[in-house]
Coordinates of C-alpha atoms in Angstrom, one line a residue:
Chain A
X1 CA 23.4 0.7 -22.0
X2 CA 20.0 1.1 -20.4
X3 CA 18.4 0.4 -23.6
X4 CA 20.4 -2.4 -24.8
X5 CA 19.8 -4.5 -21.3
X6 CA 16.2 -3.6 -20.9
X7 CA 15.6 -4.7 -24.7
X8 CA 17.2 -7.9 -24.1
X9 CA 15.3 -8.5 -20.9
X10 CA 12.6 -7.9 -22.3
X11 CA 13.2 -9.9 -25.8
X12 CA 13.7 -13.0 -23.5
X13 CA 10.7 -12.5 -21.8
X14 CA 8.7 -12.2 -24.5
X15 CA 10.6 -15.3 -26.6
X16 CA 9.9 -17.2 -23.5
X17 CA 5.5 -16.6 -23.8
X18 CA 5.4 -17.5 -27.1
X19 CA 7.4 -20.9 -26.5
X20 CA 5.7 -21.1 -23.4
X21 CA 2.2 -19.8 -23.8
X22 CA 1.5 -18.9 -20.6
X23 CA -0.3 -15.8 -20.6
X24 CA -2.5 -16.8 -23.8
X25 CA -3.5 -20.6 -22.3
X26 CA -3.9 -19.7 -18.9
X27 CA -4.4 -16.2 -17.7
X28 CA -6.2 -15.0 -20.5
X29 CA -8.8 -18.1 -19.7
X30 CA -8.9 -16.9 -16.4
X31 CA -10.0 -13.7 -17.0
X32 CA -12.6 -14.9 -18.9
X33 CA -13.9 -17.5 -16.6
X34 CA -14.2 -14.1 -14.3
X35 CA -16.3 -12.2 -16.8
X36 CA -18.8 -14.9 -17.1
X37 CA -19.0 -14.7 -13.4
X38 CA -19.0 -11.1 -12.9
X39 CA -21.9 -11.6 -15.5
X40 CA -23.4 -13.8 -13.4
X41 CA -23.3 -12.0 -10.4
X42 CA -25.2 -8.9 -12.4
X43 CA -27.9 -10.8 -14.4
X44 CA -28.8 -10.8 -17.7
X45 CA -30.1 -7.2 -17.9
X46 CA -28.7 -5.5 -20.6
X47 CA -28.5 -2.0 -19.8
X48 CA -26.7 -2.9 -16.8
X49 CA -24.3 -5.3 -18.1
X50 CA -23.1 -2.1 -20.6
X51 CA -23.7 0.2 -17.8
X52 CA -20.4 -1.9 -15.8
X53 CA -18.8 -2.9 -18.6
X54 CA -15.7 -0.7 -18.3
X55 CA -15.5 -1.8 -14.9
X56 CA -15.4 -5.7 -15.3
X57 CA -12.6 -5.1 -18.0
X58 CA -10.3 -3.5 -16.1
X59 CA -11.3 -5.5 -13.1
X60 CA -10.6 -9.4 -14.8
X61 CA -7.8 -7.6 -16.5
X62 CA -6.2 -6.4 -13.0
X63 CA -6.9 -9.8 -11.0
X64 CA -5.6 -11.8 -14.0
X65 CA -2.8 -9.4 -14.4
X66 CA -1.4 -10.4 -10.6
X67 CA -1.0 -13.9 -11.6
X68 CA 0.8 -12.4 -14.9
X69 CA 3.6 -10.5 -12.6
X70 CA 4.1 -13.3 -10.5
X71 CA 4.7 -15.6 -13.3
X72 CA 7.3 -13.5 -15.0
X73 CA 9.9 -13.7 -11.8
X74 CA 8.5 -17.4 -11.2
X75 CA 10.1 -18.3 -14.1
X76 CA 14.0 -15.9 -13.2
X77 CA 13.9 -18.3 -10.1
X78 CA 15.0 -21.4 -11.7
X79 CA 18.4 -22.6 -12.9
X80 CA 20.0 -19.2 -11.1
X81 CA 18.4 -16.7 -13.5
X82 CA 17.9 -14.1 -11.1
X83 CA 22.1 -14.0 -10.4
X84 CA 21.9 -13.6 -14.0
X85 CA 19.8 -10.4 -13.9
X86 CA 22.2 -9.6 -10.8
X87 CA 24.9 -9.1 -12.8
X88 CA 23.5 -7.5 -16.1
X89 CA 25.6 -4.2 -16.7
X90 CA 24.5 -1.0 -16.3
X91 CA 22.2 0.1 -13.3
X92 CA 19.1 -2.6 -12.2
X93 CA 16.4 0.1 -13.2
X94 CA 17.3 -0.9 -17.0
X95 CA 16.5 -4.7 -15.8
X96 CA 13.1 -3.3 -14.1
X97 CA 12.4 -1.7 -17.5
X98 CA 13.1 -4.6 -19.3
X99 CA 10.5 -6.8 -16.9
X100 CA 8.1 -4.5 -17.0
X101 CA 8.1 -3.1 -20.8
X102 CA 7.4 -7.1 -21.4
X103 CA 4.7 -7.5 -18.8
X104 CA 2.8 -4.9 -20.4
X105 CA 3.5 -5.6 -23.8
X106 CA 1.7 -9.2 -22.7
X107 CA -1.3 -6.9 -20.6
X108 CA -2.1 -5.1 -23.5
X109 CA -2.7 -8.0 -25.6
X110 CA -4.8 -9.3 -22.5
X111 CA -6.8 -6.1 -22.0
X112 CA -7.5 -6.4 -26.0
X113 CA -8.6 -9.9 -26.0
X114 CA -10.3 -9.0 -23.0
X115 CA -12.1 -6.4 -24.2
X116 CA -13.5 -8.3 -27.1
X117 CA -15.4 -10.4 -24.7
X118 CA -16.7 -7.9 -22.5
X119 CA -18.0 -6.5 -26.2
X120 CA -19.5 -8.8 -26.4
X121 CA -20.6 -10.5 -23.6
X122 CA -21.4 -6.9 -21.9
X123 CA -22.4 -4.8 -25.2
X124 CA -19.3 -2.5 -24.7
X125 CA -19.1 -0.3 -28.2
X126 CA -15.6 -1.1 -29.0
X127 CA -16.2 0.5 -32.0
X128 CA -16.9 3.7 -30.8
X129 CA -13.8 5.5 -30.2
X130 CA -10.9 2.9 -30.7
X131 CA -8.2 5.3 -30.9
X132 CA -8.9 6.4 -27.3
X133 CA -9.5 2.9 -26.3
X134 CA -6.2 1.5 -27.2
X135 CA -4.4 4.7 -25.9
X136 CA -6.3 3.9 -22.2
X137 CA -5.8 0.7 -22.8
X138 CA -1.7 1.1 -23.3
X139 CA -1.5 3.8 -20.6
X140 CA -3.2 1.6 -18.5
X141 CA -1.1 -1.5 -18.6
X142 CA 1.7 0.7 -18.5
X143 CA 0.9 1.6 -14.7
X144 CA -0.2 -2.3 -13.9
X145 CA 3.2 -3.1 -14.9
X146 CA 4.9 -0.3 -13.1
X147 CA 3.8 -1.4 -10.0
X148 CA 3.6 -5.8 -10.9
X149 CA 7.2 -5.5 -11.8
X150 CA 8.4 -4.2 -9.0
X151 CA 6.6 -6.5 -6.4
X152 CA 6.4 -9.4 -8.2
X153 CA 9.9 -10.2 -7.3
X154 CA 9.2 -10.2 -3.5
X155 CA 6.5 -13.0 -4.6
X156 CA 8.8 -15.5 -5.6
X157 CA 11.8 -14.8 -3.1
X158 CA 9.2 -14.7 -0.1
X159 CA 8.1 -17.2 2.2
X160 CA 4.5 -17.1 0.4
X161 CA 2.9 -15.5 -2.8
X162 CA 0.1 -14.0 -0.8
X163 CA 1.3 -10.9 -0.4
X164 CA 1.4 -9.8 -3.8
X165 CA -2.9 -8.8 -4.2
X166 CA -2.6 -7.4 -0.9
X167 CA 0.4 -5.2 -1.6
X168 CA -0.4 -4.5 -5.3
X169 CA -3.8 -3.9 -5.6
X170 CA -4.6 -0.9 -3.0
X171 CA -1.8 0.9 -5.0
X172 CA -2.9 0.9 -8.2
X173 CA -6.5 2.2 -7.1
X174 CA -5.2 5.4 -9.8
X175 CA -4.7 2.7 -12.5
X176 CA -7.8 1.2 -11.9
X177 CA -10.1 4.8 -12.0
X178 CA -8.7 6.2 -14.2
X179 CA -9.0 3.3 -16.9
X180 CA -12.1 2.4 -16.1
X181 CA -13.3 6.1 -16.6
X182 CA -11.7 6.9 -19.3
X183 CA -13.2 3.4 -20.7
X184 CA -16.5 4.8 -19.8
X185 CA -16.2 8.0 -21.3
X186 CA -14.7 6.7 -24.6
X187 CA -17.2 4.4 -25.6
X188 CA -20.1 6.6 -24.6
X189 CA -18.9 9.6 -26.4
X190 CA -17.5 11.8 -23.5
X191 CA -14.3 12.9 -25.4
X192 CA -14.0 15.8 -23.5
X193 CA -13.2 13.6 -20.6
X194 CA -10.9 10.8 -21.7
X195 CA -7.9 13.0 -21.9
X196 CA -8.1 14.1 -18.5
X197 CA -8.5 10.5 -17.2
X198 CA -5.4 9.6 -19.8
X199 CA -3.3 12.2 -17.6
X200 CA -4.1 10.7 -14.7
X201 CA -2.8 7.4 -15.9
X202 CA 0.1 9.2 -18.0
X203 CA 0.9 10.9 -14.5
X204 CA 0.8 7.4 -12.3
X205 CA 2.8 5.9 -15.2
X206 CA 5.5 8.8 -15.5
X207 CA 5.6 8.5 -11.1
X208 CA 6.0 5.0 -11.3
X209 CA 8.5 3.8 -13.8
X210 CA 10.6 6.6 -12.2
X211 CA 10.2 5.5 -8.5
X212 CA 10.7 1.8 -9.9
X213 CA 13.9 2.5 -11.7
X214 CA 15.7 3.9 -8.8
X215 CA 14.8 1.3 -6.3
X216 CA 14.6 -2.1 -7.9
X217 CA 18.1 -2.0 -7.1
X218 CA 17.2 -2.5 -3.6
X219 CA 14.8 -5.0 -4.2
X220 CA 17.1 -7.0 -6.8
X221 CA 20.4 -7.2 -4.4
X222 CA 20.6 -9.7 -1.8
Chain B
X1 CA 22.1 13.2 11.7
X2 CA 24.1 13.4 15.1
X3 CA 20.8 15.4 16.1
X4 CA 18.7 13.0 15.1
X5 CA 21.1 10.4 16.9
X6 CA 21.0 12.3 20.3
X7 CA 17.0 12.7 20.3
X8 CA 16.4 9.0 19.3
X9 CA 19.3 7.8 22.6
X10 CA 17.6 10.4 24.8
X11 CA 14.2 8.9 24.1
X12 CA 15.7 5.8 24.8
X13 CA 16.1 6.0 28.4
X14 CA 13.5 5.0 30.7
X15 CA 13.3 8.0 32.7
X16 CA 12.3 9.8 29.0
X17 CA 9.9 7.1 28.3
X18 CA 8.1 7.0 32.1
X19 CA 7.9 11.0 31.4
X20 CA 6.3 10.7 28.0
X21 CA 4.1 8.2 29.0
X22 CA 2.8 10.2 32.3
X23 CA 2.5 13.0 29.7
X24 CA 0.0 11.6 27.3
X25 CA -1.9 10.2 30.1
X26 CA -2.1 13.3 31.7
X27 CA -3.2 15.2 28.2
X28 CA -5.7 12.7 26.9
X29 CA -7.2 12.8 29.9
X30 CA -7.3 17.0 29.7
X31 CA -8.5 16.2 26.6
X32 CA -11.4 13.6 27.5
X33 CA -12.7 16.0 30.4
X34 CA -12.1 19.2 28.1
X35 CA -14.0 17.5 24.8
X36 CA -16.6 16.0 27.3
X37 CA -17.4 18.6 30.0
X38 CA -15.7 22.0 29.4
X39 CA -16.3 22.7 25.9
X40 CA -20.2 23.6 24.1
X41 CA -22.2 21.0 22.3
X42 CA -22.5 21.7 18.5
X43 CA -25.5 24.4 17.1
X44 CA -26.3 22.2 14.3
X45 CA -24.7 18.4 15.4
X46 CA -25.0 18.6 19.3
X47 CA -22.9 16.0 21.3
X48 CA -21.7 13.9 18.0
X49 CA -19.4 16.5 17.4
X50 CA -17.5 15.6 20.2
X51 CA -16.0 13.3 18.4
X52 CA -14.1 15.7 16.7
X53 CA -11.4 15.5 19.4
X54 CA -10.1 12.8 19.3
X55 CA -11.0 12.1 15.3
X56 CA -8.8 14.8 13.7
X57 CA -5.9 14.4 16.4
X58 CA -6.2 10.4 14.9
X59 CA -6.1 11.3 11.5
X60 CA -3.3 13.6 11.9
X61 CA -1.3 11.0 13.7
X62 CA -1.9 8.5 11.0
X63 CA -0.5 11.1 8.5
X64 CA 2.2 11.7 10.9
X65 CA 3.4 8.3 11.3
X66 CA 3.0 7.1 7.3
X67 CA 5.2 10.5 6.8
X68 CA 7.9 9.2 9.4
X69 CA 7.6 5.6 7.7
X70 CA 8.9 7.2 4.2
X71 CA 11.3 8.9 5.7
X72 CA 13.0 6.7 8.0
X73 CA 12.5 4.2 4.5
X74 CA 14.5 6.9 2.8
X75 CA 16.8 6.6 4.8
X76 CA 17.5 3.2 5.5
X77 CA 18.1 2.9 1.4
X78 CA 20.5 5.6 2.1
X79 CA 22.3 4.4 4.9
X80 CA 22.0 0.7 5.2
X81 CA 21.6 1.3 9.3
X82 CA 19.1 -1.2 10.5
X83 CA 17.9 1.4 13.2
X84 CA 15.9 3.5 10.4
X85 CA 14.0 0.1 9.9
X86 CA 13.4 0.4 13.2
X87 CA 11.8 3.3 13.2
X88 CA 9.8 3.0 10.1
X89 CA 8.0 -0.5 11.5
X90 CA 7.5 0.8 14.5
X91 CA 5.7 4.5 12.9
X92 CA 3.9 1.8 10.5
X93 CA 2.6 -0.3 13.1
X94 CA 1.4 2.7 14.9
X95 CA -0.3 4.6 11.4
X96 CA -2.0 1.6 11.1
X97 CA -3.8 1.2 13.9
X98 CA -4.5 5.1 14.4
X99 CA -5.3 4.7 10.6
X100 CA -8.0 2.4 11.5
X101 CA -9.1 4.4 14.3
X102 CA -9.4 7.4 12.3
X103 CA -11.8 5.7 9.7
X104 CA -14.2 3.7 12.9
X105 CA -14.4 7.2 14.5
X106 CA -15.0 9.0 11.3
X107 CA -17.8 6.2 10.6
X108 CA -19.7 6.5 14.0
X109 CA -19.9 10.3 13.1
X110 CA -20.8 10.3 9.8
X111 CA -23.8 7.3 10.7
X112 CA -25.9 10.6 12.5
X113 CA -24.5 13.3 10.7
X114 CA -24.2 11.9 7.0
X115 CA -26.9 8.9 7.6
X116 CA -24.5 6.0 6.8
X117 CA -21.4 4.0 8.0
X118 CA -19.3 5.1 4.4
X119 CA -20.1 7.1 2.0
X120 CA -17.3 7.7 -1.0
X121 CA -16.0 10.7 0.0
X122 CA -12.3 11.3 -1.6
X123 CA -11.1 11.8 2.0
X124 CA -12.4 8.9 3.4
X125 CA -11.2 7.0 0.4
X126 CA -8.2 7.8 0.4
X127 CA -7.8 7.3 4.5
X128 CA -8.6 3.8 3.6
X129 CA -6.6 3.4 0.8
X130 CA -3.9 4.4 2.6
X131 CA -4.7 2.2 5.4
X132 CA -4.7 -0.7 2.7
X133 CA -1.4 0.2 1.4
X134 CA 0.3 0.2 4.8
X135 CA -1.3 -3.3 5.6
X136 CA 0.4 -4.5 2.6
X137 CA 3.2 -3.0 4.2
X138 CA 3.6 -5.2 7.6
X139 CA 2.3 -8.0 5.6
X140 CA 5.3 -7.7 3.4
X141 CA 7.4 -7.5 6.6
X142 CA 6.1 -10.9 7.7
X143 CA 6.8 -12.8 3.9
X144 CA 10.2 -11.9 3.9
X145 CA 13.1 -14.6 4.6
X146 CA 15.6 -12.6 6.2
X147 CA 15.8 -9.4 8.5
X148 CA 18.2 -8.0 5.4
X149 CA 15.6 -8.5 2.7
X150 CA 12.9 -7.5 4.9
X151 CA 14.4 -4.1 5.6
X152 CA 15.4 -3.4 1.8
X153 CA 11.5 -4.3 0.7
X154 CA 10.1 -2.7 3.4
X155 CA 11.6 0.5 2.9
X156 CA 10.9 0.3 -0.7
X157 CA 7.0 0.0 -0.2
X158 CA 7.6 2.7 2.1
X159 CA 8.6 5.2 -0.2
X160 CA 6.2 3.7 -2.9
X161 CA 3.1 4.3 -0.8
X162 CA 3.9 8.0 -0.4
X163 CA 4.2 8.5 -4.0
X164 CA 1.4 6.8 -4.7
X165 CA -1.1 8.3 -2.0
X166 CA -1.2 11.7 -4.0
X167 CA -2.1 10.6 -7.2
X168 CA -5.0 8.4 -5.7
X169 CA -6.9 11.3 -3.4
X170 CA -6.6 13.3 -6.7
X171 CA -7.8 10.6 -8.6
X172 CA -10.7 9.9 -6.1
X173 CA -10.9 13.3 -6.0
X174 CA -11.6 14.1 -9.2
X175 CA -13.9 10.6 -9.8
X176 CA -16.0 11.7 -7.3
X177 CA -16.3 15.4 -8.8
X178 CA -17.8 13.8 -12.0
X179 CA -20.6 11.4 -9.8
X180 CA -22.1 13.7 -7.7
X181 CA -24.2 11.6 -5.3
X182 CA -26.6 13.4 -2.9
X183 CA -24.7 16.3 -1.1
X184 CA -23.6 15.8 2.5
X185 CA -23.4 17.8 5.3
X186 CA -19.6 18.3 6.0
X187 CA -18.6 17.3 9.5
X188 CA -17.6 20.5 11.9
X189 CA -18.7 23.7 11.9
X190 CA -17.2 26.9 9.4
X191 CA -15.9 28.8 12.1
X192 CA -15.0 27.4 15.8
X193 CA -15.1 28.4 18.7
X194 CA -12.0 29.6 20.5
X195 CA -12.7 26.9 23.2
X196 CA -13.7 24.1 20.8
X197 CA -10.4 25.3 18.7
X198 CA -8.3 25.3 22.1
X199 CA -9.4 21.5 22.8
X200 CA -8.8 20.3 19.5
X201 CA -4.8 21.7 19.8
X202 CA -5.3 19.9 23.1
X203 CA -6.0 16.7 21.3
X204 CA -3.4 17.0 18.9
X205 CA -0.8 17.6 21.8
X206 CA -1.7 14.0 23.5
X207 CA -2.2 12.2 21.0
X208 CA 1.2 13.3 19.2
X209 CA 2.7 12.8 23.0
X210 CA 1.1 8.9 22.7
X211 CA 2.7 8.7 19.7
X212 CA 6.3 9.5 21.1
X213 CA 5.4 7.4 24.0
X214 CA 4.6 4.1 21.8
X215 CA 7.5 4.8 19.3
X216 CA 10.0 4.9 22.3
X217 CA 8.8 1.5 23.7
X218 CA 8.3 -0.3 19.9
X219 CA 12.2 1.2 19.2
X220 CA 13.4 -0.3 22.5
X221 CA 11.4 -3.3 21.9
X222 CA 12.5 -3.8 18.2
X223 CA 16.0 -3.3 19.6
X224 CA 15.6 -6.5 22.1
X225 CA 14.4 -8.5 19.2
X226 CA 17.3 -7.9 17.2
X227 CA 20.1 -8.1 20.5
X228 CA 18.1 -11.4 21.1
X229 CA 17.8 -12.6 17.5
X230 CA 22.0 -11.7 17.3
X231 CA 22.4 -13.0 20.4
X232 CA 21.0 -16.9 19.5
X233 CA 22.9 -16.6 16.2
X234 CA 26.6 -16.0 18.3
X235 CA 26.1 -17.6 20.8
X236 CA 26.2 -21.7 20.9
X237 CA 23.4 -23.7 22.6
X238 CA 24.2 -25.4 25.7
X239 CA 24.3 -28.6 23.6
X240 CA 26.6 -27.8 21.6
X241 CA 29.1 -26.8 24.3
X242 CA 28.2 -29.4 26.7
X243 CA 30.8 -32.2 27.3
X244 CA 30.2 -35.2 25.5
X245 CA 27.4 -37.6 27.6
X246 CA 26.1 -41.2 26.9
X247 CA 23.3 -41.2 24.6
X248 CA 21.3 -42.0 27.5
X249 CA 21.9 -39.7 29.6
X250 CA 21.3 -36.7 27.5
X251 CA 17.6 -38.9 26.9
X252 CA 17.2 -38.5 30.5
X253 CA 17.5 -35.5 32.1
X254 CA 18.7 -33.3 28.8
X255 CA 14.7 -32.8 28.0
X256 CA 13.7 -30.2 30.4
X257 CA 17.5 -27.7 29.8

């Protein structure tokens, strides 16, 4: 039952980006648009643009990622959706599931496109260690998700959309460390250290999906 | 729970409040003259140590009220009963601003003892993370439409925030093991005096009796909101009672009811 409603929440949402392109015509610009600052901010000196590399990727990836969880509840507001979600069978964790396994599935795409840029406009060796790279980067989105998909309902059924940066961000201070470290240590060939960075994140993730699935009942009910 | 009941209606009372509130005035004030006058400057930090009493007592009141928040969070998802809401805004509102005070304090001591304002030291961090979190908190409270939705979100961010506080003190922890910056010279001294120890426990007792004080008047107050907020939803304006006047009339002299 859990399976079967998170799959199809999350089919819809993910039927509904590709009709919609969303995420690839306007978040995924936006991030970028914040690389070329963040670039401009640092300079053009190259050993420091790969020196923070890590950094801006998880950084435009987080702040673009906001605008990603508030979008996918914008959209369950209209024509009565959310009564829809309401009344899906089974407990409202599999709906939170659902949300978020979609929301991620869309980050990770992000943090990938994302990364090529910073590879290029920052010098990160993507080549270096991929395998590690695309295991942060999934474990990664993973926690993002975790939390967006559990606040970015309050976004759209509050009285303003402000509070969702100010609610989301300081938690996932974890997600954000431990990413960006393990980034680090991947592409400079610190293997030893990536996997106890990916724990962290494995650890947030494992806290959070758990912690979401039991309360977005509360959140979901009116 | 009936305990729980019978301390909160006992607290309630403004005989119990007057007393707690003579009671922290009375021990921060031992405090101030104790930490001040009684007890021995520092060897190594001299007077800046002082701070130390009313620092820790801050920090261990900020733990003590994000603690309650979770709890009372807990349960309010349990029980539905808007009091526990009540009680975790009120602990928030408090955590926060002892929070706060905790990180200025710690600041002003660590500018002559570490040489600067912050430095990234996992406590620290995490004491403003922490803070952060709880912000997010009573700004949550204030984007919410209704007190019922308020309540349910509320108490989910409260839980939220005390699963998430571990993982980012080990997290900052352990990022801050693998940058080692210049060393510092940790605040306080390896062993304490029995007088300096005495004062801190002193400390601790006022400031945890402030806290009882100011959760006993934000509960009574957050109980008058709600009787008032109940009390304009039942109860009909005067207009809407009022007989049946000429237009012009009500024009008149209806302006100033």
């Amino acid at each position: 039952m859990i399976a079967a409603v998170a799959t199809a929440v999350a089919t819809k949402d993910l039927r509904m980006e590709l009709r919609s392109r969303y995420a690839a015509g306007s978040v995924l610009p936006f991030a970028v648009t914040m690389l070329l600052a963040f670039g401009f901010a640092l300079g053009p000196d190259r050993p420091l643009l790969a020196q923070t590399a890590a950094g801006m990727l998880w950084l435009s990836a987080t702040f673009a990622a906001v605008d990603l969880f508030h979008r996918s509840y914008r959209t369950e507001t209209e024509a009565g959706a959310l009564d829809g979600l309401r009344l899906a069978p089974g407990p409202a964790g599999a709906v939170y599931l659902g949300k978020a396994a979609a929301v991620a599935a869309q980050l990770l795409c992000l943090v990938v496109a994302t990364g090529v840029v910073v590879g290029v406009l920052f010098g990160l060796p993507l080549g270096a260690a991929p395998v590690l790279l695309l295991l942060t980067a999934a474990l990664g989105v993973v926690g993002l998700s975790a939390i967006g998909s559990l606040f970015g309902l309050v976004s759209v059924l509050g009285r303003r959309q402000a509070a969702l940066p100010v609610l989301v961000l300081p938690l996932v201070t974890p997600v954000l460390i431990g990413a960006i470290r393990a980034t680090d240590a991947a592409v400079s060939g610190r293997t030893a250290e990536v996997g106890g960075w990916l724990g962290v994140l494995a650890a947030f993730d494992a806290a959070f999906l758990a912690t979401g699935f039991l309360v977005y009942v509360h959140l979901l009910e009116d | 729970m009936n305990t729980v009941d019978r301390v909160l209606t006992a607290a309630g009372t403004r005989t119990a409040q007057r007393l707690l509130g003579w009671a922290s005035v009375g021990t921060l004030a031992a405090t101030a003259v104790a930490g001040l006058l009684l007890v021995p400057p520092d060897a190594e930090q001299g007077d800046v140590q002082r701070l130390m009493y009313v620092h820790v007592p801050a920090a261990w009141l900020a733990f003590l009220s994000f603690g309650v928040v979770a709890a009372a969070s807990a349960a309010y998802l349990r029980t539905g009963r808007i009091r526990w809401d009540r009680v975790a805004v009120s602990s928030a509102e408090i955590g926060v601003l002892f929070c706060a005070l905790t990180i200025a304090l710690g600041s002003l001591w660590g500018r002559p003892v570490w040489g600067a304002w912050w430095t990234w030291d996992p406590r620290l961090t995490t004491t403003t993370v922490l803070l952060l979190v709880y912000v997010g908190y009573l700004t949550l409270r204030r984007v919410a439409d209704s007190p019922a939705r308020r309540a349910q979100w509320s108490a989910v961010v409260g839980l939220v925030g005390v699963v998430d506080i571990p993982i980012v003190h080990m997290s900052v922890v352990w990022w801050r093991s693998l940058h080692q910056e210049a060393t510092v010279i940790r605040p306080g001294t390896p062993t304490m005096d029995g007088s300096m120890l005495a004062t801190l426990l002193l400390g601790v007792l006022a400031f945890t009796l402030a806290y009882s004080y100011l959760m006993a008047v934000r509960l009574r107050i957050g109980r008058l909101e709600d009787s008032a907020a109940s009390a304009v939803m039942t109860t009909p304006t005067p207009r809407a009672t009022a007989p049946r006047r000429p237009a012009a009339a009500v024009d008149g002299g209806g302006r100033g009811a």
